[in-house]
mmCIF file of C-alpha atoms in Angstrom:
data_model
loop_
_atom_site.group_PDB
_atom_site.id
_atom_site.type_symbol
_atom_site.label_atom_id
_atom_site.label_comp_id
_atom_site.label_asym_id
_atom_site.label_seq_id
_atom_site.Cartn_x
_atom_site.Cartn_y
_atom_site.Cartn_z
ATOM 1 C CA UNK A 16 0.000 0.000 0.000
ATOM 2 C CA UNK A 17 0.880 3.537 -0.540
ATOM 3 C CA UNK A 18 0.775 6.607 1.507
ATOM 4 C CA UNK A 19 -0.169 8.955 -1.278
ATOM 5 C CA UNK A 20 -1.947 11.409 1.277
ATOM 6 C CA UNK A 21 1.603 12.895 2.047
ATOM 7 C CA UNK A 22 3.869 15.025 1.114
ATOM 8 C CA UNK A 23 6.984 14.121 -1.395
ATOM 9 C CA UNK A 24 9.600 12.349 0.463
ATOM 10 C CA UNK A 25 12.497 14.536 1.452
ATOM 11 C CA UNK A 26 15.939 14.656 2.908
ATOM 12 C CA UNK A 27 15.972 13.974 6.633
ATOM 13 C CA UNK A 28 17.612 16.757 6.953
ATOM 14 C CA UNK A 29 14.742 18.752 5.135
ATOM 15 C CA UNK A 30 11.531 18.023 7.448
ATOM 16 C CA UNK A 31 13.939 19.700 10.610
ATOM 17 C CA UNK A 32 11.813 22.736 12.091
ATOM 18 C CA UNK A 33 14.068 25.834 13.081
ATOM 19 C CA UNK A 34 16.576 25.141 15.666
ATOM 20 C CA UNK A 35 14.494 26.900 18.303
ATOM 21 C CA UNK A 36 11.380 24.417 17.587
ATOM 22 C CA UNK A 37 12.902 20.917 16.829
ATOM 23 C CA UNK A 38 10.416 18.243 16.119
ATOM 24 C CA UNK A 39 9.523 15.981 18.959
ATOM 25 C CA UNK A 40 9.450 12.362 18.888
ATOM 26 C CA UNK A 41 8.168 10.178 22.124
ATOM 27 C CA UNK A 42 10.247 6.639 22.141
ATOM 28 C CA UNK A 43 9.345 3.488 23.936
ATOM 29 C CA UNK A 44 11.863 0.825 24.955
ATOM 30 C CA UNK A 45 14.436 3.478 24.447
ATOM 31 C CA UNK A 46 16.783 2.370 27.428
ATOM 32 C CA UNK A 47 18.549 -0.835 24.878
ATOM 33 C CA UNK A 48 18.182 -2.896 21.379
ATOM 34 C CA UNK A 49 15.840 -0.702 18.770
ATOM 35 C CA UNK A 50 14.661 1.631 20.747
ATOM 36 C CA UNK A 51 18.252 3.450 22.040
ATOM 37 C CA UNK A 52 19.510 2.853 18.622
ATOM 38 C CA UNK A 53 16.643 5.187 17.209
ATOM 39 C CA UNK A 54 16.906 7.483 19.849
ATOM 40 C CA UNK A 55 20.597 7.760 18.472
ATOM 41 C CA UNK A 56 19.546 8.363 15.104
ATOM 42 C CA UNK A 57 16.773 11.000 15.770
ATOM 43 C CA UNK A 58 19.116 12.756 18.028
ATOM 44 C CA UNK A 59 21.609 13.031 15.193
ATOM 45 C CA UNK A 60 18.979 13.891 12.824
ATOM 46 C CA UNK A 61 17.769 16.844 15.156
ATOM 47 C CA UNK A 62 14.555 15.791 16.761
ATOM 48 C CA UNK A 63 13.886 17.120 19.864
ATOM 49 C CA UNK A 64 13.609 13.544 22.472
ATOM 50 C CA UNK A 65 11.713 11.897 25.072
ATOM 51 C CA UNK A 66 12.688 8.604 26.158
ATOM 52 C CA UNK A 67 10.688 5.792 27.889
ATOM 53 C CA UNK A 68 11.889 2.137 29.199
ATOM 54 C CA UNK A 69 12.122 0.302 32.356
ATOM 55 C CA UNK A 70 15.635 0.099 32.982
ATOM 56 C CA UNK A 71 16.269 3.479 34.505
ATOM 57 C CA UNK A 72 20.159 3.603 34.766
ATOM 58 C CA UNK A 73 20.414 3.203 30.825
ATOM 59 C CA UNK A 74 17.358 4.936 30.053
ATOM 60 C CA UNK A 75 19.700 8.140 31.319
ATOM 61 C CA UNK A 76 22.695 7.182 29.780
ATOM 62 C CA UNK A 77 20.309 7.437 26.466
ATOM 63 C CA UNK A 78 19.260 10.509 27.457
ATOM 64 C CA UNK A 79 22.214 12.184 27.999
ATOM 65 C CA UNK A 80 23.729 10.571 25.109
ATOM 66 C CA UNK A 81 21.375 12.131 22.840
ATOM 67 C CA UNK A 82 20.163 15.100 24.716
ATOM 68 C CA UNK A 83 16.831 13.753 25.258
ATOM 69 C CA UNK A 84 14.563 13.635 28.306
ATOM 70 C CA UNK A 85 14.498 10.523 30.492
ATOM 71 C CA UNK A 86 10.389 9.163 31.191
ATOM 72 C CA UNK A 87 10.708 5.641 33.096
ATOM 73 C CA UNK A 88 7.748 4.352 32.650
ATOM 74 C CA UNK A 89 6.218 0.520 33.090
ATOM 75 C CA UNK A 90 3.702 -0.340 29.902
ATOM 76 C CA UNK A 91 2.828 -3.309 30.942
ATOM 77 C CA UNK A 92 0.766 -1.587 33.498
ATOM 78 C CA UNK A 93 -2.566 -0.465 31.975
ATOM 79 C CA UNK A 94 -2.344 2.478 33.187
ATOM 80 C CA UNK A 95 1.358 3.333 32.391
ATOM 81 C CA UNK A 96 0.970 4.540 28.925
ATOM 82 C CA UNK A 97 -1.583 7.082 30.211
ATOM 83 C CA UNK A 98 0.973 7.977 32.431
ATOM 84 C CA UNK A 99 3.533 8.560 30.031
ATOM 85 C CA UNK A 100 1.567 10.218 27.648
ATOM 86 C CA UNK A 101 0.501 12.770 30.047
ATOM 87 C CA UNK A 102 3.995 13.355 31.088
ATOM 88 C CA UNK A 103 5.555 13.564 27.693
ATOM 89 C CA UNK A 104 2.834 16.455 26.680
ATOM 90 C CA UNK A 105 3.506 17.891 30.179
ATOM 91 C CA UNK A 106 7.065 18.326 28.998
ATOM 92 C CA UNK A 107 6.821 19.780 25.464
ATOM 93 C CA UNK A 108 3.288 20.622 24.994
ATOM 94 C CA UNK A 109 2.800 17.643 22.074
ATOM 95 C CA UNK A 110 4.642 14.666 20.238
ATOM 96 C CA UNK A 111 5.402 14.829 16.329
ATOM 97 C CA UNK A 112 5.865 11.257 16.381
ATOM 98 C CA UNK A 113 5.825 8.248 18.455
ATOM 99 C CA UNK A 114 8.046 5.449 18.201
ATOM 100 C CA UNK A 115 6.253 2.009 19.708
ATOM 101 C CA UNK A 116 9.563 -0.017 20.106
ATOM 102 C CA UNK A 117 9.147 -1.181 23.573
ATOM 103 C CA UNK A 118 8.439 -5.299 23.297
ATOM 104 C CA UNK A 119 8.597 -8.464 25.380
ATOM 105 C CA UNK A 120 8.882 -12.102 23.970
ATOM 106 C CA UNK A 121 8.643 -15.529 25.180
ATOM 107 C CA UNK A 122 9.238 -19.152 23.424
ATOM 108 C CA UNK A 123 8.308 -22.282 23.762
ATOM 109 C CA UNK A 124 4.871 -24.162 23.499
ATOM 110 C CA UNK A 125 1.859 -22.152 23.847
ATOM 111 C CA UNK A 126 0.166 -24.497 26.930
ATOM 112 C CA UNK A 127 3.205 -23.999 29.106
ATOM 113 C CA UNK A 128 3.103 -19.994 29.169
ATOM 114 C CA UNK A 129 3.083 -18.358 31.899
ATOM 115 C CA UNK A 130 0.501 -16.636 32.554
ATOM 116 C CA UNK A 131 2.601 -13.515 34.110
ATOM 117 C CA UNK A 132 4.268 -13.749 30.530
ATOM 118 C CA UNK A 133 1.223 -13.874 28.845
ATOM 119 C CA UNK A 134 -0.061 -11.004 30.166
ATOM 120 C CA UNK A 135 2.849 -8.518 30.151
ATOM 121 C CA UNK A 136 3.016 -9.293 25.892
ATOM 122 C CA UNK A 137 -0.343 -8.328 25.928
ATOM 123 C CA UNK A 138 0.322 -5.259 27.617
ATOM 124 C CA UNK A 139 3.451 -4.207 26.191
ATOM 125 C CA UNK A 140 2.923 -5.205 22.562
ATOM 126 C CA UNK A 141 -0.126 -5.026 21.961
ATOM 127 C CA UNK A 142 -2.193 -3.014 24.187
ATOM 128 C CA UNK A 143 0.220 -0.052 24.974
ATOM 129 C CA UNK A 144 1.164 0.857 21.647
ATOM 130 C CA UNK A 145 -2.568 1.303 21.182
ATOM 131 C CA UNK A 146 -3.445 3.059 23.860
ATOM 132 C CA UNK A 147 -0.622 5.395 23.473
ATOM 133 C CA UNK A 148 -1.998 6.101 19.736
ATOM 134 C CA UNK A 149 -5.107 7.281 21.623
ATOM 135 C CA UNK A 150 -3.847 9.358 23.848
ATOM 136 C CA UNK A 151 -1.598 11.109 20.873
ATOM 137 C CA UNK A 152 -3.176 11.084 17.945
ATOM 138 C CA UNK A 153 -5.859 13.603 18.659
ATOM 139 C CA UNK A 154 -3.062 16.099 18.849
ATOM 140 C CA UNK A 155 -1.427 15.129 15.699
ATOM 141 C CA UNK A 156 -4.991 15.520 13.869
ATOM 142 C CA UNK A 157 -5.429 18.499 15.613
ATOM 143 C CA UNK A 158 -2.292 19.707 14.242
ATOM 144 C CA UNK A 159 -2.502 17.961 10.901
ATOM 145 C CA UNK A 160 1.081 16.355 11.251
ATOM 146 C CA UNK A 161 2.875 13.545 12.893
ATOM 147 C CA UNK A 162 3.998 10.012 12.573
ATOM 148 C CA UNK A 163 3.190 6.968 14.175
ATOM 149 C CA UNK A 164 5.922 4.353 14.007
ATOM 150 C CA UNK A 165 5.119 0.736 15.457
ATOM 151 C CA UNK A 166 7.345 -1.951 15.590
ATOM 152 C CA UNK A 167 5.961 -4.900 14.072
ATOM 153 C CA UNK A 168 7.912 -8.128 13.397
ATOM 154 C CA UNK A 169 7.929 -10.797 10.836
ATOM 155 C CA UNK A 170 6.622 -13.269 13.319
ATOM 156 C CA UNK A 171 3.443 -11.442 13.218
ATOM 157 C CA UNK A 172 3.511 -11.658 9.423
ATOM 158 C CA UNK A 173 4.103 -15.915 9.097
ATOM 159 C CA UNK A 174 3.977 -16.922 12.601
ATOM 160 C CA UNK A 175 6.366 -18.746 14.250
ATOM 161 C CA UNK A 176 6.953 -22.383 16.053
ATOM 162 C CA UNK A 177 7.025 -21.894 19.938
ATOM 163 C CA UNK A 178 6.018 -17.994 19.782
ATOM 164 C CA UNK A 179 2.443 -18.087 18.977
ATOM 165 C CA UNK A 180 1.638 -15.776 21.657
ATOM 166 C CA UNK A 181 4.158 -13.218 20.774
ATOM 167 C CA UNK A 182 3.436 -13.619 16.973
ATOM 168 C CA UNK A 183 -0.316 -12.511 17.686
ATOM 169 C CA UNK A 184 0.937 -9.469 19.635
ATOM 170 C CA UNK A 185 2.750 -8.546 16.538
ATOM 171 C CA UNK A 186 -0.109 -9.472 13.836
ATOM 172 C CA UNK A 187 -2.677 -7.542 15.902
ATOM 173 C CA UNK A 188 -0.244 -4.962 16.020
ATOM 174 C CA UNK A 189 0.001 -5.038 12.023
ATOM 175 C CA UNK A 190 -3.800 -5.296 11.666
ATOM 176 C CA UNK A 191 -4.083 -2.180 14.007
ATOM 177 C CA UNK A 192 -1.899 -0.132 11.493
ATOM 178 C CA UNK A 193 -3.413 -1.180 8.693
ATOM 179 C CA UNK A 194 -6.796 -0.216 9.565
ATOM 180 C CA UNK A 195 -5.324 3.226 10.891
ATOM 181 C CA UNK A 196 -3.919 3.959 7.504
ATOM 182 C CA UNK A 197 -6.879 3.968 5.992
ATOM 183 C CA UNK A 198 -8.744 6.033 8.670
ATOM 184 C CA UNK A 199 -5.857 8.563 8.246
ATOM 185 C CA UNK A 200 -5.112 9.106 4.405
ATOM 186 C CA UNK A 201 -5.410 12.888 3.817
ATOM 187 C CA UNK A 202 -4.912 14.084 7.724
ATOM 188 C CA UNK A 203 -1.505 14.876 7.348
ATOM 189 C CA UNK A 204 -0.673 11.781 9.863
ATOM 190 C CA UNK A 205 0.961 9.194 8.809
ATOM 191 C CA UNK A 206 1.087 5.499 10.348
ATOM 192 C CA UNK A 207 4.049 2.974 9.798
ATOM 193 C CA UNK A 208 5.107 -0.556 10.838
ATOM 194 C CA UNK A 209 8.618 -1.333 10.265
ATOM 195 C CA UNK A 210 8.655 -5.537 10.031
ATOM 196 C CA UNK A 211 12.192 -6.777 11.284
ATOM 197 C CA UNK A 212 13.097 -10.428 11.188
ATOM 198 C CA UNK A 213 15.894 -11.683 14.304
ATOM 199 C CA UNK A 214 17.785 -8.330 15.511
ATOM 200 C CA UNK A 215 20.846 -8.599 17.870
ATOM 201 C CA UNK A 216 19.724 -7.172 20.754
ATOM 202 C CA UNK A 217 19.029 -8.006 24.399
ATOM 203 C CA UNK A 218 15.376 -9.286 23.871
ATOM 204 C CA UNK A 219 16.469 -12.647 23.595
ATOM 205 C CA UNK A 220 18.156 -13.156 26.723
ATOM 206 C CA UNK A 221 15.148 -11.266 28.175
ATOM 207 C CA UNK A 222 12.816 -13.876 27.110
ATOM 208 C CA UNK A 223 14.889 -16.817 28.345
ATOM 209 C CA UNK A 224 16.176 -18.364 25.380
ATOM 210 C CA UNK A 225 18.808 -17.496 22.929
ATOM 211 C CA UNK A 226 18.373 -17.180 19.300
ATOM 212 C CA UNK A 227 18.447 -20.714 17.621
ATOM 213 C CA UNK A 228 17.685 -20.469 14.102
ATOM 214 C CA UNK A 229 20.184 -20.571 11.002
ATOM 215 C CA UNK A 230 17.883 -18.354 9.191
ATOM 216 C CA UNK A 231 17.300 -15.559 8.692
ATOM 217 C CA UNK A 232 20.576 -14.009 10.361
ATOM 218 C CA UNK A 233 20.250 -11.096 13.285
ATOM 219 C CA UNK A 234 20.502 -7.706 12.234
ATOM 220 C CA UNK A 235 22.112 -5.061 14.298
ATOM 221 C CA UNK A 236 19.272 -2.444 15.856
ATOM 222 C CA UNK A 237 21.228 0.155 13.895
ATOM 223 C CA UNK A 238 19.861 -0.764 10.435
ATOM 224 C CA UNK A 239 16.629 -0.940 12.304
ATOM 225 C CA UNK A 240 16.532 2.359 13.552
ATOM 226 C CA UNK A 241 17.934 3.577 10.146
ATOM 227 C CA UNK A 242 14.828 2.116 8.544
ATOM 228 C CA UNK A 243 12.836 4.014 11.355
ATOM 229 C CA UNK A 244 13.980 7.126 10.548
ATOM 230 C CA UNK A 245 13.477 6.240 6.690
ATOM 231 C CA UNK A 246 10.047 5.307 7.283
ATOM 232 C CA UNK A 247 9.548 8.908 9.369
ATOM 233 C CA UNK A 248 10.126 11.017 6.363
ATOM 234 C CA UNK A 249 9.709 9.071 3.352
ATOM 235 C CA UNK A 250 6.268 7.119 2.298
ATOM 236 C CA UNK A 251 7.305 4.203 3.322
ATOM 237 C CA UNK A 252 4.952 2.283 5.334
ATOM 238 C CA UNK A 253 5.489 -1.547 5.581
ATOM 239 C CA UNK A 254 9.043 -1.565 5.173
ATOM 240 C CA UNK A 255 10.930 -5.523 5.958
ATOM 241 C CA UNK A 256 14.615 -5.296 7.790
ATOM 242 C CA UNK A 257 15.940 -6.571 5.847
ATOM 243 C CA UNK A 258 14.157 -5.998 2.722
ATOM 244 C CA UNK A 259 14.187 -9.839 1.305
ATOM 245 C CA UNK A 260 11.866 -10.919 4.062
ATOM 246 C CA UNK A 261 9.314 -8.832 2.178
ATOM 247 C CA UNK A 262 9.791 -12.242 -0.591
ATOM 248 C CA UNK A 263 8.454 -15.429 2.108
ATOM 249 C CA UNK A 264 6.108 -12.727 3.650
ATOM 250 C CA UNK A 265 4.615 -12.739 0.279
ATOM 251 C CA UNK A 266 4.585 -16.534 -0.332
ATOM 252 C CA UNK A 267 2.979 -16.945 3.042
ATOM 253 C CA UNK A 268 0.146 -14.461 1.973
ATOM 254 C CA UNK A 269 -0.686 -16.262 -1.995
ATOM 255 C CA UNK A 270 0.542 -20.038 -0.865
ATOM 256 C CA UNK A 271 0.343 -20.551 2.748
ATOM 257 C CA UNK A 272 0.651 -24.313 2.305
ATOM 258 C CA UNK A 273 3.865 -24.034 0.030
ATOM 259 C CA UNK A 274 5.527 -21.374 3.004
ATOM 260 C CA UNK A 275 4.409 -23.857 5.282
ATOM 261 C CA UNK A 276 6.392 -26.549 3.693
ATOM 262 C CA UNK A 277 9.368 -24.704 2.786
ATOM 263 C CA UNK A 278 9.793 -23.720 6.654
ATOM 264 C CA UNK A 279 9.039 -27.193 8.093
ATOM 265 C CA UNK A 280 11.839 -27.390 5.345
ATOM 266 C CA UNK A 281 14.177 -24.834 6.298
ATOM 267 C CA UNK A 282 13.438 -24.081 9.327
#
């Protein structure tokens, strides 16, 4: 799909406001993996931060590495993105774009979850990034510009042995954009899901178990957050990191069967 309802994409350095009025940008699970890599990024590109996680001592090191503002916050409470919301407009009056990067996984069979587990992906993946888009977007209407950036994964796009409840997180999350983009063609507010495949970052000693799979390879959270920023100020709206996964996502969606095969193949 296209994003035709915005402007011509433009050189990052291009969509800066005057020094004295940077654009803002709110970012979740800023304090390691994506998120502080895209907090790098935006800081070099001249946004204006606020940074959100849980793990407070590197949350500040983020902050004063990129001159942004520290927000600790805990989404898996319900009532932490309301919370941060509130605080981030309490500290610069409004957000020009959010980036959703905070996420929590788990693997192994579905019936042995916990339910602790269970719950926090819910939370954290799924229902925070939501309720943070309420609490955000009327602004960005209001104003008639901003961006919202979730990050999806590719589990959510094929679904994966042993993560079923994380891949749902992430295909609700998809479904959620999807459905937003049509609701906000011509508002000036654009919505985006960037779709990364294994990244080298803490999450998977987080969840308990190490990455295990020959394919596809980790990539680093930097050429995440570089396709962040892309998505930000260009049109593009479903990008894959890296771009090939785009090819089985597509198989999956005409030939289920065949992708099936081919991963019960490949693994």
């Amino acid at each position: 799909m296209t994003d035709d309802a915005h402007r011509p994409a433009r050189h990052p350095r291009d969509t800066r406001r005057p020094a004295a009025d940077p654009p803002v940008a709110l970012v979740t699970g800023a304090s390691s993996g994506i998120g502080a890599a895209t907090a790098d990024r935006l800081g070099a590109a001249g946004w204006r931060l606020l940074l959100s996680g849980t793990d407070r001592a590197r949350l500040e090191a983020a902050a004063a590495r990129t001159g942004g503002r520290a927000l600790p916050e805990d989404l898996a409470k319900p009532d932490g993105p309301q919370r941060l919301a509130e605080a981030a407009l309490a500290a610069t009056g409004r957000v020009d774009a959010l980036v959703a990067s905070a996420g929590l996984g788990w693997r192994g069979p579905f019936a042995e979850t916990p339910t602790d587990t269970l719950d926090r992906m819910l939370e954290v993946n799924l229902a925070a990034p939501l309720r943070l888009v309420r609490l955000l977007l009327p602004g960005m209407l209001e104003r008639r510009r901003g961006r919202i950036v979730l990050l999806g994964s590719m589990a959510g796009q094929v679904g994966v042995r042993d993560e079923a409840a994380y891949a749902a997180t992430k295909a609700g999350l998809a479904m959620f954009a999807e459905s937003l983009w049509y609701e906000l063609r011509g508002t000036g507010v654009g919505v985006r899901i960037v779709l990364p495949g294994a990244v080298d970052t803490p999450f998977f000693d987080r969840r308990g178990t190490p990455y295990q799979r020959e394919r596809p390879r980790p990539v680093t959270p930097e050429l995440v957050a570089d396709t962040v920023l892309a998505s930000i100020t260009t049109a593009a709206d479903r990008p894959f990191v890296p771009r090939w996964l785009g090819l089985p996502a597509r198989i999956h969606g005409v030939a289920p069967g065949t992708f099936r095969r081919m991963a019960s193949r490949f693994g």
